């Protein structure tokens, strides 16, 4: 699997030095832009809002979030894929709804190609966490116990066939251990169950775990990113520990396929202006949930999603074997 190290904060600093053009589509937007969030409040929206709210200042119209959760993000993504390609309905997500759901669920009627990439927005992360009082001080402790007690150690995730599940199974395969998967309806419930002693470890997005890590209730063991997270410089990556698994979890915006390039560019340029003029403030907000700015162009973001498609196709194959 490729690490995609080139997709990270470096693009945020690159954007600062680029000349910023005005929106290229005359008259757009003439009304508010609807941003579909295909998950319940509390994770994806937090990763996008610090930038999308400010994008509205440069567009001259607000970007308004509309929550349509369900089917692992598939309901909201499908709604966007079938919307008019006029730039007034876009979707914001991690690769979960945009890549994993159409790969894992044959009943889903859209694919990644049903969308036009607009821009990546922010870089988050997934991590393996254990209770603060757990005997698991390092990931090596988990692997040793799993070797001694196959299928006895449980790990919680945000749901079956979601990103956290696929990463968890890929790690188990790399470590040559058998773990028992316990799916929940989101990262927050998975973290709550871990704190309550219902699971042994969890694969979670950083945001829902961060407050508990800071309070000592949870201990981060490793991150799935291609490099250490800025918010957790002392937590090793899976790759550092010898496991060929992990990729940056980037949250971005997609429009329905066929959206005019000028409209896509208007949205992208607004995101770039936020980075150039208000980037420090945005990064401070994102840092509160263990994230950072990562603005990619439509072409760069599309390439990232294709890489994610290859990565998660392999992971789905492991589960279905």
PDB file of C-alpha atoms in Angstrom:
ATOM      1  CA  UNK A   1       0.000   0.000   0.000  1.00  0.00           C
ATOM      2  CA  UNK A   2       1.236   3.456  -0.807  1.00  0.00           C
ATOM      3  CA  UNK A   3       1.700   5.972   1.970  1.00  0.00           C
ATOM      4  CA  UNK A   4       0.592   9.081   0.061  1.00  0.00           C
ATOM      5  CA  UNK A   5       2.950  11.248   2.082  1.00  0.00           C
ATOM      6  CA  UNK A   6       2.524  13.978  -0.492  1.00  0.00           C
ATOM      7  CA  UNK A   7      -1.064  14.481   0.623  1.00  0.00           C
ATOM      8  CA  UNK A   8      -0.781  16.392   3.869  1.00  0.00           C
ATOM      9  CA  UNK A   9      -0.093  19.748   5.432  1.00  0.00           C
ATOM     10  CA  UNK A  10       2.499  20.548   2.789  1.00  0.00           C
ATOM     11  CA  UNK A  11      -0.245  21.484   0.379  1.00  0.00           C
ATOM     12  CA  UNK A  12      -1.629  23.969   2.875  1.00  0.00           C
ATOM     13  CA  UNK A  13       1.684  25.822   2.951  1.00  0.00           C
ATOM     14  CA  UNK A  14       1.964  25.519  -0.836  1.00  0.00           C
ATOM     15  CA  UNK A  15      -1.430  27.151  -1.236  1.00  0.00           C
ATOM     16  CA  UNK A  16      -0.263  30.118   0.809  1.00  0.00           C
ATOM     17  CA  UNK A  17       2.296  30.978  -1.825  1.00  0.00           C
ATOM     18  CA  UNK A  18       0.061  30.636  -4.863  1.00  0.00           C
ATOM     19  CA  UNK A  19      -1.727  33.498  -6.576  1.00  0.00           C
ATOM     20  CA  UNK A  20      -5.406  33.353  -5.693  1.00  0.00           C
ATOM     21  CA  UNK A  21      -7.791  33.940  -8.535  1.00  0.00           C
ATOM     22  CA  UNK A  22     -11.344  35.197  -8.229  1.00  0.00           C
ATOM     23  CA  UNK A  23     -14.236  32.757  -8.633  1.00  0.00           C
ATOM     24  CA  UNK A  24     -14.340  31.806 -12.312  1.00  0.00           C
ATOM     25  CA  UNK A  25     -18.069  31.302 -12.864  1.00  0.00           C
ATOM     26  CA  UNK A  26     -19.985  34.552 -13.187  1.00  0.00           C
ATOM     27  CA  UNK A  27     -23.094  34.660 -11.029  1.00  0.00           C
ATOM     28  CA  UNK A  28     -22.209  31.580  -8.961  1.00  0.00           C
ATOM     29  CA  UNK A  29     -23.299  31.162  -6.300  1.00  0.00           C
ATOM     30  CA  UNK A  30     -26.549  33.092  -6.415  1.00  0.00           C
ATOM     31  CA  UNK A  31     -27.983  31.269  -3.377  1.00  0.00           C
ATOM     32  CA  UNK A  32     -26.711  29.230  -0.406  1.00  0.00           C
ATOM     33  CA  UNK A  33     -24.789  26.040  -1.155  1.00  0.00           C
ATOM     34  CA  UNK A  34     -26.099  22.891   0.507  1.00  0.00           C
ATOM     35  CA  UNK A  35     -23.341  20.746   2.034  1.00  0.00           C
ATOM     36  CA  UNK A  36     -24.572  17.208   2.649  1.00  0.00           C
ATOM     37  CA  UNK A  37     -22.991  15.568   5.701  1.00  0.00           C
ATOM     38  CA  UNK A  38     -23.670  11.827   5.310  1.00  0.00           C
ATOM     39  CA  UNK A  39     -23.056  11.061   8.992  1.00  0.00           C
ATOM     40  CA  UNK A  40     -24.551  12.112  12.320  1.00  0.00           C
ATOM     41  CA  UNK A  41     -23.113  15.248  13.951  1.00  0.00           C
ATOM     42  CA  UNK A  42     -19.876  14.923  15.879  1.00  0.00           C
ATOM     43  CA  UNK A  43     -17.063  13.895  13.536  1.00  0.00           C
ATOM     44  CA  UNK A  44     -17.207  14.672   9.814  1.00  0.00           C
ATOM     45  CA  UNK A  45     -18.915  18.022  10.372  1.00  0.00           C
ATOM     46  CA  UNK A  46     -16.201  19.048  12.834  1.00  0.00           C
ATOM     47  CA  UNK A  47     -13.533  18.247  10.251  1.00  0.00           C
ATOM     48  CA  UNK A  48     -15.182  20.409   7.579  1.00  0.00           C
ATOM     49  CA  UNK A  49     -16.915  23.313   9.331  1.00  0.00           C
ATOM     50  CA  UNK A  50     -13.807  25.387  10.238  1.00  0.00           C
ATOM     51  CA  UNK A  51     -13.113  25.878   6.526  1.00  0.00           C
ATOM     52  CA  UNK A  52     -16.527  25.615   4.857  1.00  0.00           C
ATOM     53  CA  UNK A  53     -18.054  28.302   7.072  1.00  0.00           C
ATOM     54  CA  UNK A  54     -15.283  30.679   6.064  1.00  0.00           C
ATOM     55  CA  UNK A  55     -15.525  29.696   2.378  1.00  0.00           C
ATOM     56  CA  UNK A  56     -18.930  31.345   2.365  1.00  0.00           C
ATOM     57  CA  UNK A  57     -17.279  34.688   3.103  1.00  0.00           C
ATOM     58  CA  UNK A  58     -15.408  34.516  -0.216  1.00  0.00           C
ATOM     59  CA  UNK A  59     -18.268  32.999  -2.209  1.00  0.00           C
ATOM     60  CA  UNK A  60     -20.742  35.632  -1.079  1.00  0.00           C
ATOM     61  CA  UNK A  61     -23.219  32.935  -0.058  1.00  0.00           C
ATOM     62  CA  UNK A  62     -23.188  30.607   2.974  1.00  0.00           C
ATOM     63  CA  UNK A  63     -22.421  26.908   2.816  1.00  0.00           C
ATOM     64  CA  UNK A  64     -25.132  25.276   4.914  1.00  0.00           C
ATOM     65  CA  UNK A  65     -24.764  21.783   6.369  1.00  0.00           C
ATOM     66  CA  UNK A  66     -27.608  19.315   5.842  1.00  0.00           C
ATOM     67  CA  UNK A  67     -27.295  16.012   7.688  1.00  0.00           C
ATOM     68  CA  UNK A  68     -28.390  12.846   5.883  1.00  0.00           C
ATOM     69  CA  UNK A  69     -26.860   9.942   7.837  1.00  0.00           C
ATOM     70  CA  UNK A  70     -27.358   6.240   7.262  1.00  0.00           C
ATOM     71  CA  UNK A  71     -25.902   3.247   5.420  1.00  0.00           C
ATOM     72  CA  UNK A  72     -22.367   4.151   6.431  1.00  0.00           C
ATOM     73  CA  UNK A  73     -22.666   7.483   4.644  1.00  0.00           C
ATOM     74  CA  UNK A  74     -24.295   5.939   1.594  1.00  0.00           C
ATOM     75  CA  UNK A  75     -27.635   7.733   1.920  1.00  0.00           C
ATOM     76  CA  UNK A  76     -26.162  11.232   1.890  1.00  0.00           C
ATOM     77  CA  UNK A  77     -23.622  10.407  -0.817  1.00  0.00           C
ATOM     78  CA  UNK A  78     -26.304   8.857  -3.039  1.00  0.00           C
ATOM     79  CA  UNK A  79     -28.503  11.921  -2.533  1.00  0.00           C
ATOM     80  CA  UNK A  80     -25.678  14.148  -3.735  1.00  0.00           C
ATOM     81  CA  UNK A  81     -24.764  11.911  -6.686  1.00  0.00           C
ATOM     82  CA  UNK A  82     -28.329  12.228  -7.993  1.00  0.00           C
ATOM     83  CA  UNK A  83     -28.621  15.989  -7.385  1.00  0.00           C
ATOM     84  CA  UNK A  84     -28.517  18.582 -10.143  1.00  0.00           C
ATOM     85  CA  UNK A  85     -24.885  19.226 -11.164  1.00  0.00           C
ATOM     86  CA  UNK A  86     -25.133  22.962 -10.597  1.00  0.00           C
ATOM     87  CA  UNK A  87     -22.863  23.428  -7.578  1.00  0.00           C
ATOM     88  CA  UNK A  88     -25.670  24.002  -5.103  1.00  0.00           C
ATOM     89  CA  UNK A  89     -25.536  20.488  -3.612  1.00  0.00           C
ATOM     90  CA  UNK A  90     -22.170  19.060  -2.581  1.00  0.00           C
ATOM     91  CA  UNK A  91     -21.137  16.354  -0.132  1.00  0.00           C
ATOM     92  CA  UNK A  92     -18.406  16.362   2.486  1.00  0.00           C
ATOM     93  CA  UNK A  93     -16.842  13.162   3.743  1.00  0.00           C
ATOM     94  CA  UNK A  94     -13.791  11.053   4.410  1.00  0.00           C
ATOM     95  CA  UNK A  95     -13.203   8.180   1.944  1.00  0.00           C
ATOM     96  CA  UNK A  96     -15.764   6.183   3.935  1.00  0.00           C
ATOM     97  CA  UNK A  97     -18.878   7.327   2.088  1.00  0.00           C
ATOM     98  CA  UNK A  98     -17.122   8.167  -1.167  1.00  0.00           C
ATOM     99  CA  UNK A  99     -14.973   5.066  -1.655  1.00  0.00           C
ATOM    100  CA  UNK A 100     -15.626   2.322   0.898  1.00  0.00           C
ATOM    101  CA  UNK A 101     -19.438   2.204   0.809  1.00  0.00           C
ATOM    102  CA  UNK A 102     -19.791   1.649  -2.958  1.00  0.00           C
ATOM    103  CA  UNK A 103     -17.036  -0.977  -2.814  1.00  0.00           C
ATOM    104  CA  UNK A 104     -18.519  -2.875   0.115  1.00  0.00           C
ATOM    105  CA  UNK A 105     -22.245  -2.615  -0.612  1.00  0.00           C
ATOM    106  CA  UNK A 106     -23.379  -3.961  -3.978  1.00  0.00           C
ATOM    107  CA  UNK A 107     -26.822  -2.399  -3.489  1.00  0.00           C
ATOM    108  CA  UNK A 108     -25.380   1.107  -3.597  1.00  0.00           C
ATOM    109  CA  UNK A 109     -26.076   2.713  -6.978  1.00  0.00           C
ATOM    110  CA  UNK A 110     -23.230   5.249  -7.072  1.00  0.00           C
ATOM    111  CA  UNK A 111     -19.466   4.918  -7.414  1.00  0.00           C
ATOM    112  CA  UNK A 112     -16.563   7.253  -6.760  1.00  0.00           C
ATOM    113  CA  UNK A 113     -16.846   8.245 -10.415  1.00  0.00           C
ATOM    114  CA  UNK A 114     -20.374   9.550  -9.790  1.00  0.00           C
ATOM    115  CA  UNK A 115     -18.783  12.704  -8.374  1.00  0.00           C
ATOM    116  CA  UNK A 116     -16.557  15.559  -9.452  1.00  0.00           C
ATOM    117  CA  UNK A 117     -13.782  16.190  -6.899  1.00  0.00           C
ATOM    118  CA  UNK A 118     -13.879  19.761  -5.595  1.00  0.00           C
ATOM    119  CA  UNK A 119     -11.173  20.021  -2.941  1.00  0.00           C
ATOM    120  CA  UNK A 120      -9.715  18.261   0.031  1.00  0.00           C
ATOM    121  CA  UNK A 121     -10.201  20.245   3.208  1.00  0.00           C
ATOM    122  CA  UNK A 122      -8.598  18.686   6.269  1.00  0.00           C
ATOM    123  CA  UNK A 123      -6.394  15.842   7.436  1.00  0.00           C
ATOM    124  CA  UNK A 124      -7.555  13.726  10.326  1.00  0.00           C
ATOM    125  CA  UNK A 125      -6.435  10.362  11.535  1.00  0.00           C
ATOM    126  CA  UNK A 126      -7.426   6.943  12.775  1.00  0.00           C
ATOM    127  CA  UNK A 127      -5.800   5.339  15.788  1.00  0.00           C
ATOM    128  CA  UNK A 128      -5.815   2.247  17.947  1.00  0.00           C
ATOM    129  CA  UNK A 129      -6.697   3.149  21.526  1.00  0.00           C
ATOM    130  CA  UNK A 130      -6.913   1.227  24.773  1.00  0.00           C
ATOM    131  CA  UNK A 131      -8.362   2.200  28.155  1.00  0.00           C
ATOM    132  CA  UNK A 132      -5.973   4.270  30.233  1.00  0.00           C
ATOM    133  CA  UNK A 133      -5.930   1.584  32.936  1.00  0.00           C
ATOM    134  CA  UNK A 134      -5.495  -1.276  30.472  1.00  0.00           C
ATOM    135  CA  UNK A 135      -2.522  -3.611  30.698  1.00  0.00           C
ATOM    136  CA  UNK A 136      -1.872  -2.754  27.049  1.00  0.00           C
ATOM    137  CA  UNK A 137       0.842  -0.119  27.261  1.00  0.00           C
ATOM    138  CA  UNK A 138       2.009  -0.573  23.660  1.00  0.00           C
ATOM    139  CA  UNK A 139       0.685  -2.188  20.504  1.00  0.00           C
ATOM    140  CA  UNK A 140       3.200  -4.975  21.045  1.00  0.00           C
ATOM    141  CA  UNK A 141       1.295  -5.871  24.217  1.00  0.00           C
ATOM    142  CA  UNK A 142      -1.889  -6.296  22.191  1.00  0.00           C
ATOM    143  CA  UNK A 143      -0.181  -8.487  19.608  1.00  0.00           C
ATOM    144  CA  UNK A 144       1.421 -10.672  22.287  1.00  0.00           C
ATOM    145  CA  UNK A 145      -1.908 -11.185  24.033  1.00  0.00           C
ATOM    146  CA  UNK A 146      -3.667 -11.891  20.734  1.00  0.00           C
ATOM    147  CA  UNK A 147      -1.086 -14.549  19.926  1.00  0.00           C
ATOM    148  CA  UNK A 148      -1.652 -16.135  23.313  1.00  0.00           C
ATOM    149  CA  UNK A 149      -5.474 -15.897  23.115  1.00  0.00           C
ATOM    150  CA  UNK A 150      -6.662 -16.014  19.486  1.00  0.00           C
ATOM    151  CA  UNK A 151     -10.064 -14.380  18.877  1.00  0.00           C
ATOM    152  CA  UNK A 152     -10.360 -13.383  22.539  1.00  0.00           C
ATOM    153  CA  UNK A 153      -9.429  -9.712  22.207  1.00  0.00           C
ATOM    154  CA  UNK A 154     -12.293  -7.529  21.005  1.00  0.00           C
ATOM    155  CA  UNK A 155     -11.967  -4.272  19.122  1.00  0.00           C
ATOM    156  CA  UNK A 156     -14.711  -1.735  18.544  1.00  0.00           C
ATOM    157  CA  UNK A 157     -15.219   0.289  15.387  1.00  0.00           C
ATOM    158  CA  UNK A 158     -17.649   2.801  13.916  1.00  0.00           C
ATOM    159  CA  UNK A 159     -19.416   0.056  11.948  1.00  0.00           C
ATOM    160  CA  UNK A 160     -19.096  -3.067   9.834  1.00  0.00           C
ATOM    161  CA  UNK A 161     -17.216  -2.552   6.548  1.00  0.00           C
ATOM    162  CA  UNK A 162     -16.368   1.033   7.452  1.00  0.00           C
ATOM    163  CA  UNK A 163     -12.885   2.531   7.374  1.00  0.00           C
ATOM    164  CA  UNK A 164     -12.115   1.625  10.987  1.00  0.00           C
ATOM    165  CA  UNK A 165     -13.206  -1.982  10.445  1.00  0.00           C
ATOM    166  CA  UNK A 166     -11.159  -2.337   7.272  1.00  0.00           C
ATOM    167  CA  UNK A 167      -8.085  -0.827   8.899  1.00  0.00           C
ATOM    168  CA  UNK A 168      -8.520  -3.064  11.931  1.00  0.00           C
ATOM    169  CA  UNK A 169      -8.719  -6.213   9.822  1.00  0.00           C
ATOM    170  CA  UNK A 170      -5.749  -5.133   7.732  1.00  0.00           C
ATOM    171  CA  UNK A 171      -3.714  -4.627  10.897  1.00  0.00           C
ATOM    172  CA  UNK A 172      -4.774  -8.042  12.223  1.00  0.00           C
ATOM    173  CA  UNK A 173      -3.735  -9.633   8.939  1.00  0.00           C
ATOM    174  CA  UNK A 174      -0.368  -7.854   8.974  1.00  0.00           C
ATOM    175  CA  UNK A 175       0.214  -8.863  12.609  1.00  0.00           C
ATOM    176  CA  UNK A 176      -0.986 -12.425  11.874  1.00  0.00           C
ATOM    177  CA  UNK A 177      -3.433 -12.383  14.791  1.00  0.00           C
ATOM    178  CA  UNK A 178      -7.161 -12.994  15.133  1.00  0.00           C
ATOM    179  CA  UNK A 179      -9.199 -10.217  16.749  1.00  0.00           C
ATOM    180  CA  UNK A 180     -12.942 -10.154  17.459  1.00  0.00           C
ATOM    181  CA  UNK A 181     -14.713  -7.275  15.737  1.00  0.00           C
ATOM    182  CA  UNK A 182     -17.526  -5.407  17.537  1.00  0.00           C
ATOM    183  CA  UNK A 183     -19.248  -2.801  15.308  1.00  0.00           C
ATOM    184  CA  UNK A 184     -21.017   0.287  16.644  1.00  0.00           C
ATOM    185  CA  UNK A 185     -22.993   3.128  15.050  1.00  0.00           C
ATOM    186  CA  UNK A 186     -20.147   5.601  14.907  1.00  0.00           C
ATOM    187  CA  UNK A 187     -16.782   6.293  16.529  1.00  0.00           C
ATOM    188  CA  UNK A 188     -18.306   8.007  19.566  1.00  0.00           C
ATOM    189  CA  UNK A 189     -20.364   4.932  20.599  1.00  0.00           C
ATOM    190  CA  UNK A 190     -17.292   2.741  20.006  1.00  0.00           C
ATOM    191  CA  UNK A 191     -15.245   4.961  22.321  1.00  0.00           C
ATOM    192  CA  UNK A 192     -18.028   4.960  24.928  1.00  0.00           C
ATOM    193  CA  UNK A 193     -18.157   1.158  24.861  1.00  0.00           C
ATOM    194  CA  UNK A 194     -14.386   0.976  25.297  1.00  0.00           C
ATOM    195  CA  UNK A 195     -14.510   3.302  28.283  1.00  0.00           C
ATOM    196  CA  UNK A 196     -17.262   1.138  29.740  1.00  0.00           C
ATOM    197  CA  UNK A 197     -15.164  -2.007  29.505  1.00  0.00           C
ATOM    198  CA  UNK A 198     -17.265  -3.621  26.775  1.00  0.00           C
ATOM    199  CA  UNK A 199     -14.333  -3.956  24.366  1.00  0.00           C
ATOM    200  CA  UNK A 200     -10.584  -4.328  24.851  1.00  0.00           C
ATOM    201  CA  UNK A 201      -9.361  -1.810  22.264  1.00  0.00           C
ATOM    202  CA  UNK A 202     -10.900   0.339  19.548  1.00  0.00           C
ATOM    203  CA  UNK A 203     -10.021   1.681  16.127  1.00  0.00           C
ATOM    204  CA  UNK A 204     -11.344   5.233  16.249  1.00  0.00           C
ATOM    205  CA  UNK A 205     -11.150   8.582  14.550  1.00  0.00           C
ATOM    206  CA  UNK A 206      -9.004  10.925  16.620  1.00  0.00           C
ATOM    207  CA  UNK A 207     -11.705  13.508  17.285  1.00  0.00           C
ATOM    208  CA  UNK A 208     -14.081  11.387  19.398  1.00  0.00           C
ATOM    209  CA  UNK A 209     -11.151   9.954  21.384  1.00  0.00           C
ATOM    210  CA  UNK A 210      -9.162  13.130  21.971  1.00  0.00           C
ATOM    211  CA  UNK A 211     -10.831  14.455  25.125  1.00  0.00           C
ATOM    212  CA  UNK A 212     -10.548  11.038  26.776  1.00  0.00           C
ATOM    213  CA  UNK A 213      -6.893  10.763  25.798  1.00  0.00           C
ATOM    214  CA  UNK A 214      -6.203  14.161  27.328  1.00  0.00           C
ATOM    215  CA  UNK A 215      -7.979  13.177  30.542  1.00  0.00           C
ATOM    216  CA  UNK A 216      -6.133   9.860  30.772  1.00  0.00           C
ATOM    217  CA  UNK A 217      -9.217   7.748  30.148  1.00  0.00           C
ATOM    218  CA  UNK A 218      -7.762   6.379  26.913  1.00  0.00           C
ATOM    219  CA  UNK A 219      -4.241   5.566  25.769  1.00  0.00           C
ATOM    220  CA  UNK A 220      -3.285   5.882  22.080  1.00  0.00           C
ATOM    221  CA  UNK A 221      -1.182   2.927  20.927  1.00  0.00           C
ATOM    222  CA  UNK A 222      -0.600   3.728  17.246  1.00  0.00           C
ATOM    223  CA  UNK A 223      -1.938   5.826  14.380  1.00  0.00           C
ATOM    224  CA  UNK A 224      -2.801   4.652  10.872  1.00  0.00           C
ATOM    225  CA  UNK A 225      -1.522   7.802   9.166  1.00  0.00           C
ATOM    226  CA  UNK A 226       1.486   7.748   6.852  1.00  0.00           C
ATOM    227  CA  UNK A 227       3.295  10.036   9.294  1.00  0.00           C
ATOM    228  CA  UNK A 228       2.887  10.886  12.973  1.00  0.00           C
ATOM    229  CA  UNK A 229       0.032  13.253  13.708  1.00  0.00           C
ATOM    230  CA  UNK A 230       1.017  16.765  14.700  1.00  0.00           C
ATOM    231  CA  UNK A 231      -1.264  16.531  17.744  1.00  0.00           C
ATOM    232  CA  UNK A 232       0.353  13.257  18.854  1.00  0.00           C
ATOM    233  CA  UNK A 233       4.069  13.420  18.024  1.00  0.00           C
ATOM    234  CA  UNK A 234       4.913  10.672  20.533  1.00  0.00           C
ATOM    235  CA  UNK A 235       2.452   8.112  19.117  1.00  0.00           C
ATOM    236  CA  UNK A 236       4.057   5.873  16.466  1.00  0.00           C
ATOM    237  CA  UNK A 237       2.508   4.993  13.131  1.00  0.00           C
ATOM    238  CA  UNK A 238       1.636   1.398  12.269  1.00  0.00           C
ATOM    239  CA  UNK A 239       4.306   1.503   9.587  1.00  0.00           C
ATOM    240  CA  UNK A 240       6.957   2.518  12.108  1.00  0.00           C
ATOM    241  CA  UNK A 241       6.001  -0.550  14.112  1.00  0.00           C
ATOM    242  CA  UNK A 242       6.504  -2.798  11.102  1.00  0.00           C
ATOM    243  CA  UNK A 243       2.950  -3.162   9.767  1.00  0.00           C
ATOM    244  CA  UNK A 244       2.276  -2.264   6.137  1.00  0.00           C
ATOM    245  CA  UNK A 245      -1.014  -0.525   6.776  1.00  0.00           C
ATOM    246  CA  UNK A 246      -2.078   3.073   6.978  1.00  0.00           C
ATOM    247  CA  UNK A 247      -2.905   6.094   4.912  1.00  0.00           C
ATOM    248  CA  UNK A 248      -3.913   9.663   5.714  1.00  0.00           C
ATOM    249  CA  UNK A 249      -7.630  10.139   6.321  1.00  0.00           C
ATOM    250  CA  UNK A 250      -8.499  13.226   4.317  1.00  0.00           C
ATOM    251  CA  UNK A 251     -11.898  14.913   4.414  1.00  0.00           C
ATOM    252  CA  UNK A 252     -13.043  16.740   1.306  1.00  0.00           C
ATOM    253  CA  UNK A 253     -15.834  18.045  -0.874  1.00  0.00           C
ATOM    254  CA  UNK A 254     -17.402  16.395  -3.925  1.00  0.00           C
ATOM    255  CA  UNK A 255     -20.025  17.642  -6.381  1.00  0.00           C
ATOM    256  CA  UNK A 256     -22.265  15.590  -8.669  1.00  0.00           C
ATOM    257  CA  UNK A 257     -20.585  14.422 -11.852  1.00  0.00           C
ATOM    258  CA  UNK A 258     -21.103  16.939 -14.648  1.00  0.00           C
ATOM    259  CA  UNK A 259     -20.794  20.017 -12.433  1.00  0.00           C
ATOM    260  CA  UNK A 260     -19.230  22.774 -14.607  1.00  0.00           C
ATOM    261  CA  UNK A 261     -15.462  23.107 -14.107  1.00  0.00           C
ATOM    262  CA  UNK A 262     -15.912  26.831 -13.469  1.00  0.00           C
ATOM    263  CA  UNK A 263     -18.209  26.073 -10.524  1.00  0.00           C
ATOM    264  CA  UNK A 264     -15.806  23.486  -9.127  1.00  0.00           C
ATOM    265  CA  UNK A 265     -12.998  26.008  -9.428  1.00  0.00           C
ATOM    266  CA  UNK A 266     -15.001  28.708  -7.650  1.00  0.00           C
ATOM    267  CA  UNK A 267     -15.418  26.408  -4.647  1.00  0.00           C
ATOM    268  CA  UNK A 268     -11.785  25.339  -4.708  1.00  0.00           C
ATOM    269  CA  UNK A 269     -10.519  28.917  -4.939  1.00  0.00           C
ATOM    270  CA  UNK A 270     -12.660  29.844  -1.931  1.00  0.00           C
ATOM    271  CA  UNK A 271     -11.026  27.040   0.075  1.00  0.00           C
ATOM    272  CA  UNK A 272      -7.577  28.269  -0.958  1.00  0.00           C
ATOM    273  CA  UNK A 273      -8.411  31.798   0.127  1.00  0.00           C
ATOM    274  CA  UNK A 274      -9.415  30.534   3.566  1.00  0.00           C
ATOM    275  CA  UNK A 275      -6.035  28.830   3.913  1.00  0.00           C
ATOM    276  CA  UNK A 276      -4.106  31.870   2.684  1.00  0.00           C
ATOM    277  CA  UNK A 277      -5.905  34.469   4.792  1.00  0.00           C
ATOM    278  CA  UNK A 278      -7.270  32.592   7.823  1.00  0.00           C
ATOM    279  CA  UNK A 279      -5.178  29.433   7.923  1.00  0.00           C
ATOM    280  CA  UNK A 280      -3.699  29.959  11.390  1.00  0.00           C
ATOM    281  CA  UNK A 281      -7.134  30.348  12.948  1.00  0.00           C
ATOM    282  CA  UNK A 282      -8.484  27.285  11.130  1.00  0.00           C
ATOM    283  CA  UNK A 283      -5.513  25.149  12.120  1.00  0.00           C
ATOM    284  CA  UNK A 284      -5.962  26.156  15.745  1.00  0.00           C
ATOM    285  CA  UNK A 285      -9.603  25.013  15.628  1.00  0.00           C
ATOM    286  CA  UNK A 286      -8.764  21.752  13.865  1.00  0.00           C
ATOM    287  CA  UNK A 287      -5.911  21.117  16.276  1.00  0.00           C
ATOM    288  CA  UNK A 288      -8.493  20.900  19.038  1.00  0.00           C
ATOM    289  CA  UNK A 289      -9.707  17.645  17.502  1.00  0.00           C
ATOM    290  CA  UNK A 290      -6.279  16.366  16.490  1.00  0.00           C
ATOM    291  CA  UNK A 291      -6.580  17.477  12.857  1.00  0.00           C
ATOM    292  CA  UNK A 292      -4.954  19.981  10.505  1.00  0.00           C
ATOM    293  CA  UNK A 293      -5.541  21.784   7.207  1.00  0.00           C
ATOM    294  CA  UNK A 294      -4.928  19.782   4.043  1.00  0.00           C
ATOM    295  CA  UNK A 295      -6.241  21.602   0.972  1.00  0.00           C
ATOM    296  CA  UNK A 296      -5.776  19.674  -2.283  1.00  0.00           C
ATOM    297  CA  UNK A 297      -6.826  20.672  -5.787  1.00  0.00           C
ATOM    298  CA  UNK A 298      -9.583  18.726  -7.570  1.00  0.00           C
ATOM    299  CA  UNK A 299      -6.941  16.748  -9.476  1.00  0.00           C
ATOM    300  CA  UNK A 300      -4.880  15.960  -6.367  1.00  0.00           C
ATOM    301  CA  UNK A 301      -7.953  15.048  -4.362  1.00  0.00           C
ATOM    302  CA  UNK A 302      -9.207  12.775  -7.147  1.00  0.00           C
ATOM    303  CA  UNK A 303      -5.854  10.989  -7.248  1.00  0.00           C
ATOM    304  CA  UNK A 304      -5.982  10.493  -3.475  1.00  0.00           C
ATOM    305  CA  UNK A 305      -9.443   8.937  -3.691  1.00  0.00           C
ATOM    306  CA  UNK A 306      -8.310   6.526  -6.393  1.00  0.00           C
ATOM    307  CA  UNK A 307      -5.425   5.449  -4.170  1.00  0.00           C
ATOM    308  CA  UNK A 308      -7.890   4.910  -1.343  1.00  0.00           C
ATOM    309  CA  UNK A 309     -10.011   2.799  -3.642  1.00  0.00           C
ATOM    310  CA  UNK A 310      -7.088   0.443  -4.301  1.00  0.00           C
ATOM    311  CA  UNK A 311      -6.218   0.298  -0.594  1.00  0.00           C
ATOM    312  CA  UNK A 312      -9.720  -0.523   0.613  1.00  0.00           C
ATOM    313  CA  UNK A 313     -10.469  -2.962  -2.207  1.00  0.00           C
ATOM    314  CA  UNK A 314      -7.639  -5.080  -0.828  1.00  0.00           C
ATOM    315  CA  UNK A 315      -8.942  -4.710   2.742  1.00  0.00           C
ATOM    316  CA  UNK A 316     -12.476  -5.759   1.742  1.00  0.00           C
ATOM    317  CA  UNK A 317     -10.985  -8.838   0.102  1.00  0.00           C
ATOM    318  CA  UNK A 318      -9.429  -9.820   3.450  1.00  0.00           C
ATOM    319  CA  UNK A 319     -12.809  -9.668   5.210  1.00  0.00           C
ATOM    320  CA  UNK A 320     -14.619 -11.638   2.510  1.00  0.00           C
ATOM    321  CA  UNK A 321     -12.041 -14.434   2.327  1.00  0.00           C
TER     322      UNK A 321
END
